[in-house]
Amino acid sequence: MIKVFIVDDSALVRQVLSACLESHPNIEVIGQAADPLFALEKMQRNWPDVLVLDVEMPRMDGITFLRKLMAERPTPTIICSTLTEAGAAITLEAFAAGAVGVFTKARLGLKDSLLQLSSDLIKQIQQAAATRPRAVAARTATVAAPARPAEPTSNALTTTDRVVALGTSTGGTQALELVLKQLRVDSPGIVIVQHMPEKFTAAFAQRLDSLCQIEVREARHLDRVRSGLALVAPGGKHMQLKRSGAQYFVEVLDGPPVNRHKPSVDVLFRSVARHAGHNALGVIMTGMGDDGARGLLAMREAGARTVAQDEASCVVFGMPKEALQLGAAQCTESLENLSRLITDYARAPLA
């Protein structure tokens, strides 16, 4: 039985969510509160397996509460958010603070929209219950603040011959932030699929860009892949790598979900295998399910270097585990070592 606690200042939201969740035989709503201060008092008596948390509330906002929670007692948390441009930005702050999922609610027709989305929330709660959130304060304490962008040295990597492809899902927003913040401006071009709803990826990329020495932005159709740039696949679209002469670029395309995801890591990785081959490094990171495992295998078979994030540093060891079982990853690395691995790859001679 999964114990769930709901924190939302809307009595209607709490009522409807409780009714939706209580209909599932393996979920028990053990409590609800209108704000985090009331919630914390109640949770101390019966701690939940999963927390469903609004972000905009009186007295204490959800992000402040989540930061406190993740520093003191990491708990799988799903953010209940209104999907707007402003909502996307604040929800990404929640991801950075340690949230493992987002459940979107509409402002209009709220009751009907929540009833329609209840199956999605139930699925997310089941997935969240299987995660192992990391103590955010402990993780970030070892990471120095990013320095001002340095001028490339004389041996800076300027070729477009190398591509780094990263694929991740649950826990990936925090993981990508940690990795990308430590990369220099002369890092090889990076292409990224992070499972994330439409409208969130642009705000996610903007947030990373404000924190990193390298440039990070949401990919546009036919964007060139170049040194010092990371391109994030837009939510609701697939992204593929292509090559023209000595240069790489991306195609942003519509199409059906692959492995239940759009963007799909497999779609990206397979295109990297086809068009970059041994000039690529593929890294599959924390996430639920098996998206990316077969694509990483295709990359390895095409001569690319392939790596899986290790179990100890994953919020969910699903995607990396599947890749390892297929023989797709040549080795595992901790999250803290992935940036060094990318830097070393950029400097090493091509096989």
Short mmCIF file of C-alpha atoms in Angstrom, two decimals:
data_model
loop_
_atom_site.label_atom_id
_atom_site.label_comp_id
_atom_site.label_asym_id
_atom_site.label_seq_id
_atom_site.Cartn_x
_atom_site.Cartn_y
_atom_site.Cartn_z
CA MET A 1 0.00 0.00 0.00
CA ILE A 2 1.37 3.41 -1.05
CA LYS A 3 0.73 6.11 1.55
CA VAL A 4 0.05 9.53 -0.03
CA PHE A 5 -0.23 12.98 1.53
CA ILE A 6 -1.75 15.92 -0.41
CA VAL A 7 -0.77 19.56 0.16
CA ASP A 8 -2.83 22.12 -1.80
CA ASP A 9 -4.53 25.35 -0.74
CA SER A 10 -7.58 24.50 -2.87
CA ALA A 11 -10.16 22.46 -0.97
CA LEU A 12 -11.62 21.34 -4.31
CA VAL A 13 -8.28 20.02 -5.53
CA ARG A 14 -7.72 18.14 -2.28
CA GLN A 15 -11.21 16.68 -2.41
CA VAL A 16 -11.05 15.54 -6.03
CA LEU A 17 -7.50 14.17 -5.79
CA SER A 18 -8.36 12.26 -2.63
CA ALA A 19 -11.42 10.73 -4.27
CA CYS A 20 -9.43 9.76 -7.38
CA LEU A 21 -6.59 8.17 -5.42
CA GLU A 22 -8.75 6.38 -2.87
CA SER A 23 -10.41 4.51 -5.73
CA HIS A 24 -7.14 2.64 -6.33
CA PRO A 25 -6.76 -0.50 -4.19
CA ASN A 26 -3.01 0.03 -3.57
CA ILE A 27 -3.08 3.72 -2.68
CA GLU A 28 -4.11 5.22 0.66
CA VAL A 29 -4.46 8.96 1.20
CA ILE A 30 -3.24 9.28 4.79
CA GLY A 31 -3.78 13.02 5.05
CA GLN A 32 -4.13 16.41 3.42
CA ALA A 33 -3.37 20.01 4.32
CA ALA A 34 -3.94 23.50 2.96
CA ASP A 35 -0.33 24.61 3.43
CA PRO A 36 3.11 23.14 4.21
CA LEU A 37 3.18 24.18 7.85
CA PHE A 38 0.00 22.25 8.63
CA ALA A 39 1.27 19.41 6.44
CA LEU A 40 4.56 19.01 8.26
CA GLU A 41 2.82 18.77 11.61
CA LYS A 42 0.51 16.04 10.34
CA MET A 43 3.21 14.16 8.42
CA GLN A 44 5.37 13.83 11.53
CA ARG A 45 2.71 11.52 12.97
CA ASN A 46 2.47 9.32 9.84
CA TRP A 47 5.10 9.87 7.18
CA PRO A 48 3.93 9.32 3.57
CA ASP A 49 5.61 7.29 0.84
CA VAL A 50 4.71 9.97 -1.73
CA LEU A 51 3.87 13.66 -1.33
CA VAL A 52 1.61 15.51 -3.81
CA LEU A 53 2.51 19.19 -3.46
CA ASP A 54 1.17 22.44 -4.90
CA VAL A 55 3.80 25.14 -5.42
CA GLU A 56 1.83 28.36 -4.95
CA MET A 57 0.38 28.49 -1.42
CA PRO A 58 0.06 30.97 1.46
CA ARG A 59 2.38 31.17 4.50
CA MET A 60 5.09 28.95 2.94
CA ASP A 61 5.42 28.28 -0.79
CA GLY A 62 5.83 24.72 -1.96
CA ILE A 63 9.40 25.16 -3.19
CA THR A 64 10.68 26.47 0.14
CA PHE A 65 8.97 23.55 1.84
CA LEU A 66 10.37 21.05 -0.66
CA ARG A 67 13.94 22.32 -0.18
CA LYS A 68 13.57 21.93 3.57
CA LEU A 69 12.08 18.47 3.16
CA MET A 70 14.73 17.21 0.74
CA ALA A 71 17.56 18.47 2.94
CA GLU A 72 16.20 16.86 6.10
CA ARG A 73 14.12 13.85 5.02
CA PRO A 74 14.13 13.16 1.24
CA THR A 75 10.64 12.04 0.20
CA PRO A 76 9.33 11.26 -3.33
CA THR A 77 7.37 14.36 -4.29
CA ILE A 78 5.06 15.06 -7.23
CA ILE A 79 4.37 18.69 -8.00
CA CYS A 80 0.75 19.59 -8.73
CA SER A 81 1.10 22.50 -11.14
CA THR A 82 -0.90 24.69 -13.48
CA LEU A 83 0.65 24.35 -16.93
CA THR A 84 1.41 27.95 -17.89
CA GLU A 85 4.64 29.63 -18.91
CA ALA A 86 5.04 31.07 -15.41
CA GLY A 87 3.99 27.76 -13.92
CA ALA A 88 6.61 25.95 -15.97
CA ALA A 89 9.40 28.12 -14.55
CA ILE A 90 8.34 27.69 -10.93
CA THR A 91 7.80 23.96 -11.39
CA LEU A 92 11.35 23.64 -12.71
CA GLU A 93 12.57 25.23 -9.50
CA ALA A 94 10.72 22.44 -7.73
CA PHE A 95 12.47 19.84 -9.88
CA ALA A 96 15.79 21.43 -8.97
CA ALA A 97 14.77 21.24 -5.32
CA GLY A 98 14.19 17.49 -5.62
CA ALA A 99 10.71 16.78 -7.04
CA VAL A 100 10.49 13.59 -9.09
CA GLY A 101 7.36 14.28 -11.13
CA VAL A 102 4.82 16.87 -12.21
CA PHE A 103 1.05 16.56 -12.46
CA THR A 104 -0.60 19.37 -14.41
CA LYS A 105 -4.00 20.79 -13.52
CA ALA A 106 -6.13 23.22 -15.49
CA ARG A 107 -7.51 26.46 -14.08
CA LEU A 108 -10.79 26.12 -15.95
CA GLY A 109 -12.98 23.05 -15.59
CA LEU A 110 -10.75 21.98 -12.73
CA LYS A 111 -12.88 19.12 -11.40
CA ASP A 112 -13.39 17.57 -14.84
CA SER A 113 -9.73 17.95 -15.78
CA LEU A 114 -8.54 16.30 -12.56
CA LEU A 115 -10.92 13.38 -13.04
CA GLN A 116 -9.65 12.90 -16.61
CA LEU A 117 -6.02 13.01 -15.48
CA SER A 118 -6.43 10.76 -12.43
CA SER A 119 -4.99 7.70 -14.17
CA ASP A 120 -1.85 9.70 -15.02
CA LEU A 121 -1.49 10.81 -11.41
CA ILE A 122 -1.93 7.24 -10.14
CA LYS A 123 0.77 6.06 -12.53
CA GLN A 124 3.11 8.84 -11.39
CA ILE A 125 2.49 8.01 -7.74
CA GLN A 126 3.33 4.35 -8.38
CA GLN A 127 6.53 5.38 -10.14
CA ALA A 128 7.42 7.94 -7.47
CA ALA A 129 7.05 5.33 -4.75
CA ALA A 130 9.84 3.36 -6.44
CA THR A 131 12.27 6.28 -6.52
CA ARG A 132 15.08 7.06 -4.10
CA PRO A 133 15.35 10.85 -3.86
CA ARG A 134 18.77 12.13 -2.88
CA ALA A 135 19.38 14.70 -0.17
CA VAL A 136 19.74 17.82 -2.29
CA ALA A 137 21.79 19.81 0.21
CA ALA A 138 24.29 16.98 0.56
CA ARG A 139 24.59 16.63 -3.21
CA THR A 140 24.98 20.29 -4.03
CA ALA A 141 27.35 21.06 -1.17
CA THR A 142 30.25 19.49 -3.06
CA VAL A 143 29.61 21.46 -6.25
CA ALA A 144 31.37 24.80 -6.53
CA ALA A 145 29.49 27.77 -7.92
CA PRO A 146 30.09 28.08 -11.67
CA ALA A 147 32.95 30.39 -12.57
CA ARG A 148 32.68 33.06 -15.20
CA PRO A 149 33.11 31.57 -18.67
CA ALA A 150 36.80 31.10 -19.41
CA GLU A 151 38.41 31.91 -22.69
CA PRO A 152 39.19 28.73 -24.63
CA THR A 153 42.81 27.69 -24.27
CA SER A 154 45.09 26.98 -27.20
CA ASN A 155 44.15 23.29 -27.13
CA ALA A 156 40.40 23.99 -26.92
CA LEU A 157 38.21 21.59 -28.81
CA THR A 158 36.86 23.39 -31.87
CA THR A 159 35.99 20.48 -34.13
CA THR A 160 32.39 19.47 -34.74
CA ASP A 161 33.45 15.84 -35.10
CA ARG A 162 32.34 14.79 -31.62
CA VAL A 163 28.86 14.64 -30.13
CA VAL A 164 27.74 13.79 -26.61
CA ALA A 165 24.20 12.39 -26.33
CA LEU A 166 22.49 12.32 -22.93
CA GLY A 167 19.19 10.59 -22.18
CA THR A 168 17.33 10.78 -18.87
CA SER A 169 13.93 10.82 -17.19
CA THR A 170 12.93 10.77 -13.49
CA GLY A 171 15.60 12.57 -11.48
CA GLY A 172 17.19 13.90 -14.64
CA THR A 173 16.53 17.59 -14.07
CA GLN A 174 18.79 17.59 -11.01
CA ALA A 175 21.29 15.22 -12.60
CA LEU A 176 21.67 17.28 -15.77
CA GLU A 177 22.11 20.45 -13.76
CA LEU A 178 24.96 18.91 -11.79
CA VAL A 179 26.71 17.60 -14.92
CA LEU A 180 26.29 20.60 -17.20
CA LYS A 181 27.28 23.16 -14.55
CA GLN A 182 30.76 21.65 -14.40
CA LEU A 183 31.48 21.70 -18.15
CA ARG A 184 33.81 24.24 -19.76
CA VAL A 185 32.89 26.38 -22.74
CA ASP A 186 35.13 24.23 -24.95
CA SER A 187 33.11 21.08 -24.26
CA PRO A 188 31.87 19.12 -27.28
CA GLY A 189 28.38 19.70 -28.64
CA ILE A 190 25.70 18.02 -26.53
CA VAL A 191 22.22 16.75 -27.45
CA ILE A 192 19.80 15.90 -24.67
CA VAL A 193 16.49 14.16 -24.23
CA GLN A 194 14.87 14.73 -20.83
CA HIS A 195 11.38 13.28 -20.51
CA MET A 196 9.34 16.39 -19.77
CA PRO A 197 5.94 17.79 -20.79
CA GLU A 198 5.52 20.33 -23.56
CA LYS A 199 6.19 23.95 -22.48
CA PHE A 200 8.48 22.85 -19.66
CA THR A 201 11.59 22.19 -21.76
CA ALA A 202 12.08 25.81 -22.86
CA ALA A 203 12.01 27.02 -19.24
CA PHE A 204 14.23 24.09 -18.21
CA ALA A 205 16.82 24.99 -20.83
CA GLN A 206 16.70 28.67 -19.83
CA ARG A 207 17.29 27.74 -16.21
CA LEU A 208 20.30 25.58 -17.10
CA ASP A 209 21.66 28.30 -19.37
CA SER A 210 21.61 30.76 -16.44
CA LEU A 211 23.63 28.32 -14.31
CA CYS A 212 26.18 26.98 -16.80
CA GLN A 213 29.30 28.19 -18.56
CA ILE A 214 28.15 26.45 -21.73
CA GLU A 215 25.11 27.68 -23.64
CA VAL A 216 21.97 25.61 -23.10
CA ARG A 217 18.71 26.06 -24.99
CA GLU A 218 15.70 24.23 -26.32
CA ALA A 219 16.49 22.80 -29.74
CA ARG A 220 15.01 24.29 -32.88
CA HIS A 221 14.67 22.48 -36.19
CA LEU A 222 18.00 22.44 -38.07
CA ASP A 223 20.02 23.89 -35.18
CA ARG A 224 23.72 23.18 -35.60
CA VAL A 225 25.44 21.07 -32.92
CA ARG A 226 28.64 22.83 -31.92
CA SER A 227 31.22 23.09 -29.18
CA GLY A 228 30.00 24.84 -26.04
CA LEU A 229 26.30 24.29 -26.80
CA ALA A 230 23.78 21.85 -25.32
CA LEU A 231 20.48 21.37 -27.15
CA VAL A 232 17.47 20.05 -25.21
CA ALA A 233 14.75 18.24 -27.17
CA PRO A 234 11.42 20.11 -26.96
CA GLY A 235 8.65 18.46 -24.98
CA GLY A 236 6.08 16.89 -27.30
CA LYS A 237 8.58 16.51 -30.19
CA HIS A 238 11.26 14.02 -31.19
CA MET A 239 14.83 15.14 -31.88
CA GLN A 240 17.23 13.42 -34.26
CA LEU A 241 20.87 14.05 -35.09
CA LYS A 242 21.87 14.45 -38.73
CA ARG A 243 25.17 15.22 -40.45
CA SER A 244 26.07 17.42 -43.38
CA GLY A 245 29.72 17.18 -44.34
CA ALA A 246 31.78 17.83 -41.21
CA GLN A 247 28.92 19.42 -39.31
CA TYR A 248 26.11 17.99 -37.21
CA PHE A 249 22.64 19.44 -36.83
CA VAL A 250 19.34 18.36 -35.31
CA GLU A 251 15.91 17.76 -36.76
CA VAL A 252 12.93 18.45 -34.49
CA LEU A 253 10.02 16.33 -35.67
CA ASP A 254 6.50 15.35 -34.72
CA GLY A 255 5.40 11.73 -34.65
CA PRO A 256 3.91 9.08 -32.41
CA PRO A 257 5.42 8.42 -28.97
CA VAL A 258 8.23 5.85 -28.88
CA ASN A 259 8.42 3.73 -25.72
CA ARG A 260 5.49 5.89 -24.52
CA HIS A 261 7.63 9.03 -24.73
CA LYS A 262 7.91 12.08 -26.97
CA PRO A 263 10.71 13.07 -27.01
CA SER A 264 12.21 9.60 -26.87
CA VAL A 265 15.79 8.82 -25.91
CA ASP A 266 15.79 5.87 -28.31
CA VAL A 267 14.93 8.12 -31.25
CA LEU A 268 17.87 10.40 -30.45
CA PHE A 269 20.36 7.63 -29.69
CA ARG A 270 19.55 5.66 -32.85
CA SER A 271 20.08 8.75 -34.98
CA VAL A 272 23.41 9.41 -33.23
CA ALA A 273 24.44 5.82 -33.95
CA ARG A 274 23.54 6.26 -37.61
CA HIS A 275 25.12 9.66 -38.24
CA ALA A 276 27.94 10.01 -35.70
CA GLY A 277 29.03 6.41 -35.02
CA HIS A 278 32.42 6.26 -33.32
CA ASN A 279 32.50 10.07 -33.05
CA ALA A 280 29.91 9.98 -30.27
CA LEU A 281 29.61 9.42 -26.54
CA GLY A 282 26.26 8.16 -25.25
CA VAL A 283 25.22 8.41 -21.60
CA ILE A 284 21.99 6.95 -20.24
CA MET A 285 21.02 8.42 -16.90
CA THR A 286 18.50 8.09 -14.10
CA GLY A 287 14.95 7.30 -15.19
CA MET A 288 11.99 4.94 -15.10
CA GLY A 289 11.44 2.35 -17.84
CA ASP A 290 13.62 1.23 -20.74
CA ASP A 291 13.64 4.17 -23.16
CA GLY A 292 17.14 4.62 -24.56
CA ALA A 293 18.49 1.14 -23.83
CA ARG A 294 18.16 -0.16 -27.39
CA GLY A 295 19.33 3.11 -28.86
CA LEU A 296 22.43 3.01 -26.68
CA LEU A 297 23.09 -0.52 -27.90
CA ALA A 298 22.89 0.75 -31.48
CA MET A 299 25.42 3.44 -30.57
CA ARG A 300 27.81 0.88 -29.08
CA GLU A 301 27.47 -1.36 -32.13
CA ALA A 302 28.27 1.67 -34.32
CA GLY A 303 31.53 2.24 -32.42
CA ALA A 304 30.45 4.94 -29.96
CA ARG A 305 31.58 5.01 -26.35
CA THR A 306 28.60 4.21 -24.10
CA VAL A 307 28.09 4.73 -20.38
CA ALA A 308 25.32 4.15 -17.84
CA GLN A 309 24.89 6.14 -14.64
CA ASP A 310 25.52 3.85 -11.67
CA GLU A 311 22.77 2.60 -9.38
CA ALA A 312 23.99 4.37 -6.26
CA SER A 313 23.66 7.84 -7.80
CA CYS A 314 20.35 7.26 -9.65
CA VAL A 315 16.99 8.40 -8.35
CA VAL A 316 15.58 5.53 -10.42
CA PHE A 317 17.88 2.83 -11.76
CA GLY A 318 15.47 1.82 -14.52
CA MET A 319 16.85 3.05 -17.83
CA PRO A 320 20.53 2.45 -16.94
CA LYS A 321 19.71 -1.03 -15.64
CA GLU A 322 17.94 -1.96 -18.88
CA ALA A 323 20.90 -0.69 -20.91
CA LEU A 324 23.35 -2.74 -18.84
CA GLN A 325 21.24 -5.88 -19.17
CA LEU A 326 21.28 -5.46 -22.96
CA GLY A 327 25.04 -5.00 -22.98
CA ALA A 328 24.54 -1.49 -24.36
CA ALA A 329 26.75 0.30 -21.82
CA GLN A 330 30.47 -0.38 -21.70
CA CYS A 331 30.74 0.82 -18.10
CA THR A 332 28.97 2.65 -15.28
CA GLU A 333 29.91 5.98 -13.76
CA SER A 334 28.62 7.91 -10.77
CA LEU A 335 26.69 11.10 -11.42
CA GLU A 336 29.49 13.15 -9.87
CA ASN A 337 32.00 11.73 -12.39
CA LEU A 338 30.00 12.23 -15.58
CA SER A 339 31.23 15.76 -16.26
CA ARG A 340 34.85 14.62 -15.91
CA LEU A 341 34.08 11.71 -18.25
CA ILE A 342 32.74 14.13 -20.88
CA THR A 343 35.81 16.35 -20.51
CA ASP A 344 38.17 13.38 -20.82
CA TYR A 345 36.28 12.15 -23.88
CA ALA A 346 36.71 15.54 -25.54
CA ARG A 347 40.49 15.40 -25.06
CA ALA A 348 41.07 11.75 -25.93
CA PRO A 349 42.03 10.75 -29.49
CA LEU A 350 39.28 9.19 -31.54
CA ALA A 351 39.48 5.42 -31.87
#
